[in-house]
Amino acid sequence: MTFFIWVFMAAINTLFRYFFLYNGNTSWDDLSEMTPAEIKAQDLFPMGFRPLPHSKHSSGGMVFPQDQIDNMEKLEDRDLERFDIEYDLPSHFTPEFPPPIYLTTRPDLGDVSQGKVLSIKNYYELFKGVLTPVQMEGMRLLLTPFPQQQFNQTEDRKVREPSLGVTCLDCHVNGHTNAAFHLNPDTRPQAARMRLDTPSLRGMHNQQIHGSKRSLRSIEDFTEFEQRSAYFDGDHVTAAKKGVNLPDRASQVAMMAQMQNILDFPPAPKLDSAGRLIDEKATEQELRGEDIFFGKGRCAECHPAPSYTNHQMHDLQLGRFYDPEKISDQYNIPDGPIKSFTLRGIKDSPPYHHDGRLLTLADTVEFYNLVLELDLTQKEKEDLHAFLLCL
Ligand code: HEC
Ligand code: HEC
């Protein structure tokens, strides 16, 4: 008898799922009750959790948000607007522009940007008396335009006006990010290359590996190789033709790296020196969120305090949830090992993950709830979200 009741209940359950889930009515709770294999079999893994294609995946290359394009036109008369592609995310999903700048060397000053977008024209006046001559020279180089695959003075370019190229801080604006994107240089064929959302350069001093896939071990290496690899899609032949600029390791790269290494995380007034919430300053909800982060949510296993990264690459094994397919010229294979990015100051750098597929922090909470099979309640998700905002 029990067996028949069990079969009956199982049949009702399947019918219920078939009816509700296949009709586009799947809720987050429905999904979190299913196993990865069930989600995969019914193709229910949200499209927004799968790799995001470049807005023109077959050509790729750097794409800048409108704020950056407008500002560089005004400040330097330099054209960053491509004629073949438009930036594809609404501006409310991109970081505050221009972002504030904090320095490890002068915490007493707070934001030193004066609300401006740093450029080769104004950096000296802004930083005189605040930076050493070495840091100042590093800053100058980070703001000097160099040719790149799409932005250069040859006929083979993707910009209307002959372009002087791009600067490091065209993407890492004010040492942070404006969510400019391009394709990673490390993967082939073209369809399998990953879209890359620009990460912040804040807090580089407390991170030991760099790049989603490259895992370069120093800021010096990344600075040297950004122009060798990412600027020209890892193609040294076109690089030579378009005028690659390879900064000198001893005299230039070292100074650029020293400058990057003093860009601090934004202040987090609710955290103590070990990176944990201060009881008297945090709300009940934030404290509950902290417990989830370090407990049931398992976040701290890969994002431990105080820098909220374990300096490792991890494979979230998304292949458990969906079968890869080719969409918009992109082959959306599971990501494999990726740097577990720091979560310090995370509220300031949407969109999230290496390709920016998760538009808000609330999306990342739903993503991890599903991918790590956490079974968080709605209230627990809200608590965790409140804690992430304190970082
Ligand atoms: C098109 C915009 C763009 C430009 C221009 C650019 N970057 Fe980046 N930068 C990125 C992206 C995207 C990544 C992420 C790379 C990855 O995940 O592999 C990155 C990563 C980095 C990292 C590692 C960050 C981390 O969290 O691991 C450093 C350091 C860096 N860039 C420095 C520079 C320097 C120095 C320059 C100038 C020589 C520069 N970038 C120019 C977009 C840009
Ligand atoms: C197994 C290791 C692991 C665990 C556990 C983990 N993460 Fe992550 N996290 C990663 C990796 C790897 C990335 C980078 C993924 C990518 O870019 O594709 C990441 C990225 C993120 C990002 C985006 C960072 C950015 O700069 O875009 C957020 C937010 C985040 N994790 C929050 C969480 C939360 C909240 C939890 C707990 C519920 C959690 N993570 C648990 C490994 C982990």
Short mmCIF file of C-alpha atoms and ligand atoms in Angstrom, two decimals:
data_model
loop_
_atom_site.label_atom_id
_atom_site.label_comp_id
_atom_site.label_asym_id
_atom_site.label_seq_id
_atom_site.Cartn_x
_atom_site.Cartn_y
_atom_site.Cartn_z
CA MET A 1 0.00 0.00 0.00
CA THR A 2 2.73 2.48 1.02
CA PHE A 3 4.44 1.66 -2.24
CA PHE A 4 1.35 2.64 -4.27
CA ILE A 5 0.94 5.87 -2.35
CA TRP A 6 4.59 6.58 -3.06
CA VAL A 7 4.15 5.90 -6.81
CA PHE A 8 1.01 8.07 -6.84
CA MET A 9 2.79 10.94 -5.09
CA ALA A 10 5.77 10.64 -7.44
CA ALA A 11 3.44 10.77 -10.47
CA ILE A 12 1.66 13.86 -9.12
CA ASN A 13 5.03 15.46 -8.43
CA THR A 14 6.23 14.80 -12.00
CA LEU A 15 2.99 16.12 -13.49
CA PHE A 16 3.16 19.17 -11.28
CA ARG A 17 6.72 19.86 -12.34
CA TYR A 18 5.97 19.21 -15.99
CA PHE A 19 3.05 21.61 -15.91
CA PHE A 20 4.66 24.42 -13.93
CA LEU A 21 8.31 24.16 -14.90
CA TYR A 22 7.78 23.69 -18.66
CA ASN A 23 5.37 26.60 -18.75
CA GLY A 24 8.00 29.14 -17.82
CA ASN A 25 6.71 29.32 -14.25
CA THR A 26 9.77 27.84 -12.59
CA SER A 27 10.55 29.71 -9.39
CA TRP A 28 13.95 29.83 -7.68
CA ASP A 29 12.51 27.53 -4.99
CA ASP A 30 11.38 24.99 -7.62
CA LEU A 31 14.86 25.01 -9.11
CA SER A 32 16.67 24.60 -5.81
CA GLU A 33 14.59 21.50 -5.03
CA MET A 34 15.84 19.82 -8.21
CA THR A 35 19.16 18.00 -8.65
CA PRO A 36 21.70 19.33 -11.18
CA ALA A 37 20.94 16.30 -13.40
CA GLU A 38 17.20 17.09 -13.39
CA ILE A 39 17.86 20.74 -14.23
CA LYS A 40 20.12 19.66 -17.08
CA ALA A 41 17.69 17.06 -18.41
CA GLN A 42 14.87 19.62 -18.57
CA ASP A 43 17.17 22.41 -19.79
CA LEU A 44 16.09 24.66 -16.91
CA PHE A 45 19.45 26.23 -15.96
CA PRO A 46 18.70 29.98 -16.43
CA MET A 47 20.23 31.37 -19.64
CA GLY A 48 21.56 34.28 -17.58
CA PHE A 49 23.72 31.86 -15.56
CA ARG A 50 25.46 30.54 -18.70
CA PRO A 51 28.44 32.25 -20.39
CA LEU A 52 27.54 35.66 -21.83
CA PRO A 53 28.58 36.29 -25.45
CA HIS A 54 30.42 39.43 -26.58
CA SER A 55 28.02 41.81 -28.36
CA LYS A 56 29.78 40.76 -31.60
CA HIS A 57 31.49 37.55 -30.72
CA SER A 58 32.93 36.80 -34.16
CA SER A 59 35.04 40.01 -34.13
CA GLY A 60 35.38 40.62 -30.38
CA GLY A 61 37.72 43.37 -29.19
CA MET A 62 37.42 46.20 -26.69
CA VAL A 63 34.02 47.87 -26.25
CA PHE A 64 33.64 50.97 -24.04
CA PRO A 65 30.57 52.32 -22.24
CA GLN A 66 29.18 55.67 -23.41
CA ASP A 67 30.38 57.61 -20.33
CA GLN A 68 33.98 56.70 -21.09
CA ILE A 69 33.59 57.49 -24.80
CA ASP A 70 32.06 60.92 -24.07
CA ASN A 71 34.65 61.83 -21.45
CA MET A 72 37.68 60.90 -23.54
CA GLU A 73 36.29 62.85 -26.46
CA LYS A 74 35.88 65.90 -24.25
CA LEU A 75 39.12 65.55 -22.26
CA GLU A 76 41.54 64.34 -24.92
CA ASP A 77 39.76 64.55 -28.28
CA ARG A 78 40.38 60.79 -28.54
CA ASP A 79 37.79 58.55 -30.24
CA LEU A 80 36.81 55.38 -28.32
CA GLU A 81 33.56 54.78 -30.20
CA ARG A 82 33.54 51.74 -32.49
CA PHE A 83 31.50 51.95 -35.67
CA ASP A 84 30.71 48.23 -35.73
CA ILE A 85 29.50 47.55 -32.16
CA GLU A 86 27.56 49.28 -29.43
CA TYR A 87 28.00 48.78 -25.70
CA ASP A 88 25.21 46.40 -24.68
CA LEU A 89 24.41 46.86 -20.96
CA PRO A 90 22.11 49.57 -19.53
CA SER A 91 24.14 52.04 -17.46
CA HIS A 92 22.30 51.21 -14.20
CA PHE A 93 24.08 47.82 -14.27
CA THR A 94 27.54 49.41 -14.54
CA PRO A 95 29.68 50.97 -11.77
CA GLU A 96 29.30 54.53 -10.53
CA PHE A 97 31.03 56.91 -12.96
CA PRO A 98 33.52 58.35 -12.29
CA PRO A 99 34.47 56.11 -9.34
CA PRO A 100 36.29 57.42 -6.26
CA ILE A 101 40.02 56.67 -5.77
CA TYR A 102 41.51 55.54 -2.44
CA LEU A 103 45.25 55.21 -1.77
CA THR A 104 46.89 52.80 0.69
CA THR A 105 49.55 55.46 1.25
CA ARG A 106 47.11 58.24 2.23
CA PRO A 107 43.98 56.77 3.88
CA ASP A 108 43.55 60.10 5.67
CA LEU A 109 42.62 61.80 2.38
CA GLY A 110 39.65 59.56 1.56
CA ASP A 111 38.60 59.86 -2.10
CA VAL A 112 41.36 61.69 -4.00
CA SER A 113 39.57 61.86 -7.38
CA GLN A 114 37.81 65.19 -6.69
CA GLY A 115 34.92 63.72 -8.68
CA LYS A 116 36.98 63.78 -11.90
CA VAL A 117 37.85 61.22 -14.57
CA LEU A 118 41.63 60.83 -14.52
CA SER A 119 43.29 61.57 -17.84
CA ILE A 120 46.74 62.37 -19.19
CA LYS A 121 45.68 66.05 -19.07
CA ASN A 122 44.79 66.34 -15.37
CA TYR A 123 46.65 63.64 -13.42
CA TYR A 124 49.62 65.81 -12.47
CA GLU A 125 47.55 68.61 -11.04
CA LEU A 126 45.40 66.11 -9.08
CA PHE A 127 48.30 64.14 -7.62
CA LYS A 128 51.03 66.74 -7.09
CA GLY A 129 52.24 66.41 -3.49
CA VAL A 130 50.37 63.10 -3.01
CA LEU A 131 52.39 60.67 -5.16
CA THR A 132 56.14 60.02 -5.28
CA PRO A 133 57.89 60.74 -8.59
CA VAL A 134 57.99 56.97 -9.28
CA GLN A 135 54.24 56.56 -8.68
CA MET A 136 53.56 59.68 -10.71
CA GLU A 137 55.50 58.29 -13.69
CA GLY A 138 53.60 55.00 -13.29
CA MET A 139 50.34 56.94 -13.39
CA ARG A 140 51.43 58.83 -16.51
CA LEU A 141 52.12 55.56 -18.30
CA LEU A 142 48.78 54.07 -17.18
CA LEU A 143 47.14 57.12 -18.81
CA THR A 144 49.18 57.14 -22.04
CA PRO A 145 47.35 55.81 -25.12
CA PHE A 146 48.94 52.92 -26.98
CA PRO A 147 47.74 51.25 -30.21
CA GLN A 148 45.56 48.18 -29.97
CA GLN A 149 43.86 45.75 -32.36
CA GLN A 150 40.72 47.88 -32.94
CA PHE A 151 42.08 51.32 -31.98
CA ASN A 152 45.11 52.30 -34.06
CA GLN A 153 46.21 54.47 -36.96
CA THR A 154 46.08 51.82 -39.70
CA GLU A 155 43.23 51.17 -42.13
CA ASP A 156 42.38 48.02 -40.20
CA ARG A 157 40.66 49.66 -37.24
CA LYS A 158 37.15 49.78 -35.82
CA VAL A 159 36.97 53.46 -35.01
CA ARG A 160 35.91 56.32 -37.31
CA GLU A 161 38.56 58.86 -36.40
CA PRO A 162 42.17 57.69 -36.66
CA SER A 163 42.79 56.65 -33.11
CA LEU A 164 45.77 57.11 -30.88
CA GLY A 165 44.86 53.87 -29.14
CA VAL A 166 43.70 53.17 -25.61
CA THR A 167 45.10 53.71 -22.12
CA CYS A 168 45.05 51.23 -19.25
CA LEU A 169 42.64 53.50 -17.36
CA ASP A 170 40.20 53.69 -20.31
CA CYS A 171 38.87 50.42 -18.87
CA HIS A 172 40.20 50.56 -15.31
CA VAL A 173 38.87 54.12 -15.00
CA ASN A 174 40.27 55.88 -11.91
CA GLY A 175 41.97 52.58 -11.03
CA HIS A 176 38.58 50.87 -10.73
CA THR A 177 36.35 49.70 -13.62
CA ASN A 178 33.73 51.14 -15.97
CA ALA A 179 32.65 47.64 -17.13
CA ALA A 180 34.32 47.95 -20.55
CA PHE A 181 34.59 44.44 -22.00
CA HIS A 182 36.51 42.37 -24.53
CA LEU A 183 37.39 38.71 -25.26
CA ASN A 184 40.05 36.75 -23.43
CA PRO A 185 43.24 36.19 -25.39
CA ASP A 186 43.86 32.74 -23.94
CA THR A 187 41.27 30.50 -25.57
CA ARG A 188 40.72 29.23 -29.11
CA PRO A 189 38.82 28.87 -31.38
CA GLN A 190 37.17 32.31 -31.56
CA ALA A 191 33.73 30.92 -30.60
CA ALA A 192 35.11 29.47 -27.36
CA ARG A 193 36.81 32.69 -26.22
CA MET A 194 35.26 34.15 -23.05
CA ARG A 195 33.77 37.60 -22.76
CA LEU A 196 35.73 39.53 -20.10
CA ASP A 197 34.28 42.29 -17.93
CA THR A 198 37.00 44.68 -16.67
CA PRO A 199 37.88 43.90 -13.02
CA SER A 200 38.72 46.65 -10.55
CA LEU A 201 42.41 47.33 -9.81
CA ARG A 202 41.52 48.19 -6.20
CA GLY A 203 43.28 46.04 -3.62
CA MET A 204 45.81 44.47 -6.04
CA HIS A 205 48.30 44.54 -3.13
CA ASN A 206 46.29 41.80 -1.42
CA GLN A 207 45.79 39.49 -4.40
CA GLN A 208 48.32 36.90 -5.49
CA ILE A 209 47.02 35.73 -8.87
CA HIS A 210 45.80 37.88 -11.76
CA GLY A 211 43.42 37.30 -14.68
CA SER A 212 40.48 34.88 -14.89
CA LYS A 213 42.48 32.22 -16.69
CA ARG A 214 46.05 33.51 -16.96
CA SER A 215 46.85 33.30 -13.26
CA LEU A 216 49.86 35.59 -13.65
CA ARG A 217 51.72 35.88 -10.36
CA SER A 218 52.57 39.57 -10.24
CA ILE A 219 51.18 42.95 -11.25
CA GLU A 220 54.45 43.46 -13.13
CA ASP A 221 53.76 40.36 -15.25
CA PHE A 222 50.18 41.39 -15.92
CA THR A 223 51.20 44.93 -16.87
CA GLU A 224 53.83 43.66 -19.28
CA PHE A 225 51.65 40.99 -20.84
CA GLU A 226 48.37 42.95 -21.06
CA GLN A 227 49.85 44.69 -24.10
CA ARG A 228 51.58 41.63 -25.48
CA SER A 229 48.47 39.45 -25.30
CA ALA A 230 45.07 41.05 -24.61
CA TYR A 231 45.65 44.23 -26.66
CA PHE A 232 46.24 42.22 -29.84
CA ASP A 233 44.23 39.05 -29.17
CA GLY A 234 47.42 37.09 -28.54
CA ASP A 235 48.49 37.71 -32.16
CA HIS A 236 52.07 39.07 -32.36
CA VAL A 237 51.95 39.35 -36.15
CA THR A 238 49.22 42.04 -36.35
CA ALA A 239 50.69 43.59 -33.21
CA ALA A 240 53.93 44.37 -35.07
CA LYS A 241 51.99 45.94 -37.96
CA LYS A 242 49.77 48.12 -35.77
CA GLY A 243 52.56 49.40 -33.55
CA VAL A 244 52.69 47.44 -30.31
CA ASN A 245 54.26 49.27 -27.39
CA LEU A 246 56.14 47.02 -25.02
CA PRO A 247 56.94 48.89 -21.81
CA ASP A 248 60.44 48.37 -20.48
CA ARG A 249 60.36 46.00 -17.50
CA ALA A 250 62.94 47.78 -15.35
CA SER A 251 62.12 51.42 -15.97
CA GLN A 252 58.42 51.48 -16.92
CA VAL A 253 56.59 48.31 -15.85
CA ALA A 254 57.98 48.59 -12.32
CA MET A 255 56.61 52.11 -11.93
CA MET A 256 53.20 51.21 -13.39
CA ALA A 257 53.02 48.29 -10.97
CA GLN A 258 53.98 50.43 -7.97
CA MET A 259 51.17 52.82 -8.82
CA GLN A 260 48.62 50.01 -9.18
CA ASN A 261 49.71 48.47 -5.90
CA ILE A 262 48.71 51.55 -3.88
CA LEU A 263 45.11 51.66 -5.20
CA ASP A 264 43.14 50.66 -2.12
CA PHE A 265 39.81 48.91 -1.60
CA PRO A 266 37.04 51.36 -0.66
CA PRO A 267 36.62 51.91 3.10
CA ALA A 268 34.39 49.33 4.83
CA PRO A 269 33.45 51.06 8.10
CA LYS A 270 31.55 48.05 9.48
CA LEU A 271 34.55 45.66 9.24
CA ASP A 272 37.29 45.23 11.85
CA SER A 273 40.97 44.69 11.00
CA ALA A 274 40.39 40.97 10.47
CA GLY A 275 37.64 41.79 7.98
CA ARG A 276 34.76 40.68 10.22
CA LEU A 277 31.67 42.68 11.17
CA ILE A 278 31.88 44.89 14.25
CA ASP A 279 28.89 43.93 16.42
CA GLU A 280 27.95 47.46 17.49
CA LYS A 281 28.03 48.81 13.95
CA ALA A 282 26.23 46.02 12.07
CA THR A 283 22.48 45.38 11.94
CA GLU A 284 20.92 42.08 13.08
CA GLN A 285 20.30 41.20 9.43
CA GLU A 286 23.93 41.85 8.40
CA LEU A 287 25.17 39.69 11.31
CA ARG A 288 22.86 36.84 10.25
CA GLY A 289 24.20 37.27 6.69
CA GLU A 290 27.76 37.00 7.98
CA ASP A 291 26.89 33.70 9.69
CA ILE A 292 25.55 32.36 6.39
CA PHE A 293 28.63 33.56 4.49
CA PHE A 294 30.95 31.73 6.88
CA GLY A 295 28.63 28.78 7.51
CA LYS A 296 25.72 27.34 5.55
CA GLY A 297 26.55 29.40 2.41
CA ARG A 298 30.14 28.06 2.26
CA CYS A 299 31.27 31.35 0.66
CA ALA A 300 34.30 31.74 2.95
CA GLU A 301 35.78 28.46 1.71
CA CYS A 302 36.81 30.31 -1.45
CA HIS A 303 36.42 33.93 -0.28
CA PRO A 304 37.98 34.02 3.25
CA ALA A 305 38.40 37.26 5.27
CA PRO A 306 40.08 39.74 5.34
CA SER A 307 40.74 40.01 1.58
CA TYR A 308 37.77 37.77 0.68
CA THR A 309 39.72 35.72 -1.84
CA ASN A 310 41.79 32.56 -1.33
CA HIS A 311 44.05 33.41 -4.30
CA GLN A 312 43.08 30.16 -6.05
CA MET A 313 41.31 29.26 -9.25
CA HIS A 314 38.18 27.16 -8.80
CA ASP A 315 35.97 25.22 -11.19
CA LEU A 316 32.29 25.70 -10.32
CA GLN A 317 31.53 22.73 -12.65
CA LEU A 318 28.60 24.33 -14.45
CA GLY A 319 28.67 21.42 -16.90
CA ARG A 320 26.52 19.60 -14.30
CA PHE A 321 23.64 21.96 -15.15
CA TYR A 322 23.50 22.45 -18.96
CA ASP A 323 24.64 21.15 -22.32
CA PRO A 324 26.80 23.66 -24.21
CA GLU A 325 25.47 25.05 -27.50
CA LYS A 326 26.44 27.74 -29.99
CA ILE A 327 24.45 30.98 -29.55
CA SER A 328 25.27 34.36 -31.18
CA ASP A 329 28.57 32.98 -32.55
CA GLN A 330 29.61 31.88 -29.05
CA TYR A 331 30.12 28.29 -27.96
CA ASN A 332 29.04 28.51 -24.30
CA ILE A 333 31.23 25.77 -22.84
CA PRO A 334 31.41 25.59 -19.01
CA ASP A 335 34.06 28.03 -17.72
CA GLY A 336 36.49 25.61 -16.08
CA PRO A 337 38.87 27.01 -13.42
CA ILE A 338 38.50 30.78 -12.85
CA LYS A 339 40.16 33.12 -10.31
CA SER A 340 37.97 33.39 -7.21
CA PHE A 341 37.85 37.18 -7.33
CA THR A 342 37.97 39.22 -4.13
CA LEU A 343 34.65 40.32 -2.65
CA ARG A 344 36.06 43.40 -0.86
CA GLY A 345 34.21 46.45 -2.20
CA ILE A 346 32.10 44.12 -4.33
CA LYS A 347 28.97 46.31 -4.30
CA ASP A 348 30.88 48.87 -6.40
CA SER A 349 31.76 46.66 -9.37
CA PRO A 350 28.72 45.29 -11.15
CA PRO A 351 28.22 43.31 -13.36
CA TYR A 352 29.57 40.13 -11.72
CA HIS A 353 31.71 37.15 -12.71
CA HIS A 354 34.48 37.26 -15.30
CA ASP A 355 32.08 37.95 -18.17
CA GLY A 356 29.58 40.11 -16.28
CA ARG A 357 26.74 37.61 -16.77
CA LEU A 358 25.29 38.29 -13.28
CA LEU A 359 23.97 41.84 -13.30
CA THR A 360 23.32 42.34 -9.59
CA LEU A 361 24.53 40.98 -6.26
CA ALA A 362 21.06 39.48 -5.72
CA ASP A 363 21.64 37.48 -8.93
CA THR A 364 24.95 36.16 -7.55
CA VAL A 365 23.16 34.99 -4.40
CA GLU A 366 20.60 33.04 -6.49
CA PHE A 367 23.43 31.69 -8.66
CA TYR A 368 25.43 30.29 -5.72
CA ASN A 369 22.32 29.00 -4.00
CA LEU A 370 21.69 26.83 -7.06
CA VAL A 371 25.26 25.96 -8.06
CA LEU A 372 26.45 25.06 -4.54
CA GLU A 373 23.06 23.39 -3.79
CA LEU A 374 22.65 25.41 -0.60
CA ASP A 375 18.85 25.41 -0.11
CA LEU A 376 18.82 28.91 1.38
CA THR A 377 15.42 30.31 2.39
CA GLN A 378 14.26 33.65 1.00
CA LYS A 379 15.13 35.30 4.31
CA GLU A 380 18.62 33.75 4.33
CA LYS A 381 19.24 35.00 0.80
CA GLU A 382 18.25 38.53 1.84
CA ASP A 383 20.52 38.33 4.91
CA LEU A 384 23.48 37.16 2.81
CA HIS A 385 22.84 39.97 0.32
CA ALA A 386 22.82 42.52 3.18
CA PHE A 387 26.22 41.19 4.36
CA LEU A 388 27.76 41.43 0.85
CA LEU A 389 26.86 45.14 0.83
CA CYS A 390 29.05 45.64 3.96
CA LEU A 391 32.19 44.31 2.29
C1 HEC B 1 39.66 46.70 -22.71
C2 HEC B 1 39.84 47.23 -21.42
C3 HEC B 1 41.18 47.06 -20.73
C4 HEC B 1 42.35 47.75 -20.91
C5 HEC B 1 42.62 48.83 -21.93
C6 HEC B 1 43.27 47.27 -19.91
N1 HEC B 1 42.67 46.29 -19.15
FE1 HEC B 1 43.48 45.36 -17.57
N2 HEC B 1 41.94 44.08 -17.53
C7 HEC B 1 40.84 44.12 -18.37
C8 HEC B 1 40.12 42.90 -18.27
C9 HEC B 1 38.85 42.55 -19.03
C10 HEC B 1 40.80 42.11 -17.33
C11 HEC B 1 40.45 40.68 -16.86
C12 HEC B 1 41.41 39.76 -17.58
C13 HEC B 1 41.10 38.32 -17.32
O1 HEC B 1 40.15 38.04 -16.60
O2 HEC B 1 41.85 37.47 -17.82
C14 HEC B 1 41.92 42.89 -16.86
C15 HEC B 1 42.79 42.48 -15.86
C16 HEC B 1 43.82 43.26 -15.39
C17 HEC B 1 44.62 42.95 -14.22
C18 HEC B 1 44.41 41.75 -13.29
C19 HEC B 1 43.22 42.00 -12.39
C20 HEC B 1 42.79 40.79 -11.54
O3 HEC B 1 41.85 40.94 -10.76
O4 HEC B 1 43.36 39.72 -11.63
C21 HEC B 1 45.56 43.93 -14.11
C22 HEC B 1 46.61 44.06 -13.04
C23 HEC B 1 45.37 44.82 -15.24
N3 HEC B 1 44.29 44.41 -15.97
C24 HEC B 1 46.16 45.92 -15.53
C25 HEC B 1 46.08 46.60 -16.73
C26 HEC B 1 47.13 47.48 -17.23
C27 HEC B 1 48.41 47.79 -16.53
C28 HEC B 1 46.70 47.94 -18.45
C29 HEC B 1 47.44 48.81 -19.42
C30 HEC B 1 48.69 48.27 -19.90
C31 HEC B 1 45.37 47.39 -18.67
N4 HEC B 1 45.06 46.57 -17.63
C32 HEC B 1 44.57 47.69 -19.75
C33 HEC B 1 40.50 45.19 -19.19
C34 HEC B 1 41.42 46.12 -19.65
C1 HEC B 2 34.28 26.74 -4.80
C2 HEC B 2 34.71 28.09 -4.58
C3 HEC B 2 33.65 29.16 -4.39
C4 HEC B 2 32.66 29.22 -3.44
C5 HEC B 2 32.31 28.20 -2.39
C6 HEC B 2 32.01 30.51 -3.63
N1 HEC B 2 32.61 31.20 -4.65
FE1 HEC B 2 32.16 33.08 -5.27
N2 HEC B 2 33.49 32.90 -6.77
C7 HEC B 2 34.24 31.78 -7.03
C8 HEC B 2 34.85 31.92 -8.34
C9 HEC B 2 35.76 30.91 -9.02
C10 HEC B 2 34.43 33.16 -8.83
C11 HEC B 2 34.75 33.74 -10.21
C12 HEC B 2 33.69 33.16 -11.15
C13 HEC B 2 33.73 33.78 -12.50
O1 HEC B 2 34.22 34.90 -12.63
O2 HEC B 2 33.26 33.14 -13.44
C14 HEC B 2 33.58 33.75 -7.82
C15 HEC B 2 32.98 35.00 -7.95
C16 HEC B 2 32.08 35.53 -7.05
C17 HEC B 2 31.46 36.82 -7.18
C18 HEC B 2 31.71 37.82 -8.28
C19 HEC B 2 33.04 38.51 -8.11
C20 HEC B 2 33.30 39.54 -9.17
O3 HEC B 2 34.24 40.33 -9.02
O4 HEC B 2 32.59 39.59 -10.19
C21 HEC B 2 30.61 36.97 -6.11
C22 HEC B 2 29.74 38.17 -5.78
C23 HEC B 2 30.72 35.75 -5.33
N3 HEC B 2 31.63 34.91 -5.92
C24 HEC B 2 29.98 35.53 -4.19
C25 HEC B 2 29.96 34.29 -3.56
C26 HEC B 2 29.05 33.98 -2.49
C27 HEC B 2 28.01 34.94 -1.92
C28 HEC B 2 29.29 32.69 -2.12
C29 HEC B 2 28.58 31.86 -1.09
C30 HEC B 2 27.14 31.73 -1.25
C31 HEC B 2 30.38 32.21 -2.96
N4 HEC B 2 30.76 33.22 -3.82
C32 HEC B 2 30.94 30.95 -2.87
C33 HEC B 2 34.42 30.71 -6.20
C34 HEC B 2 33.59 30.39 -5.15
#
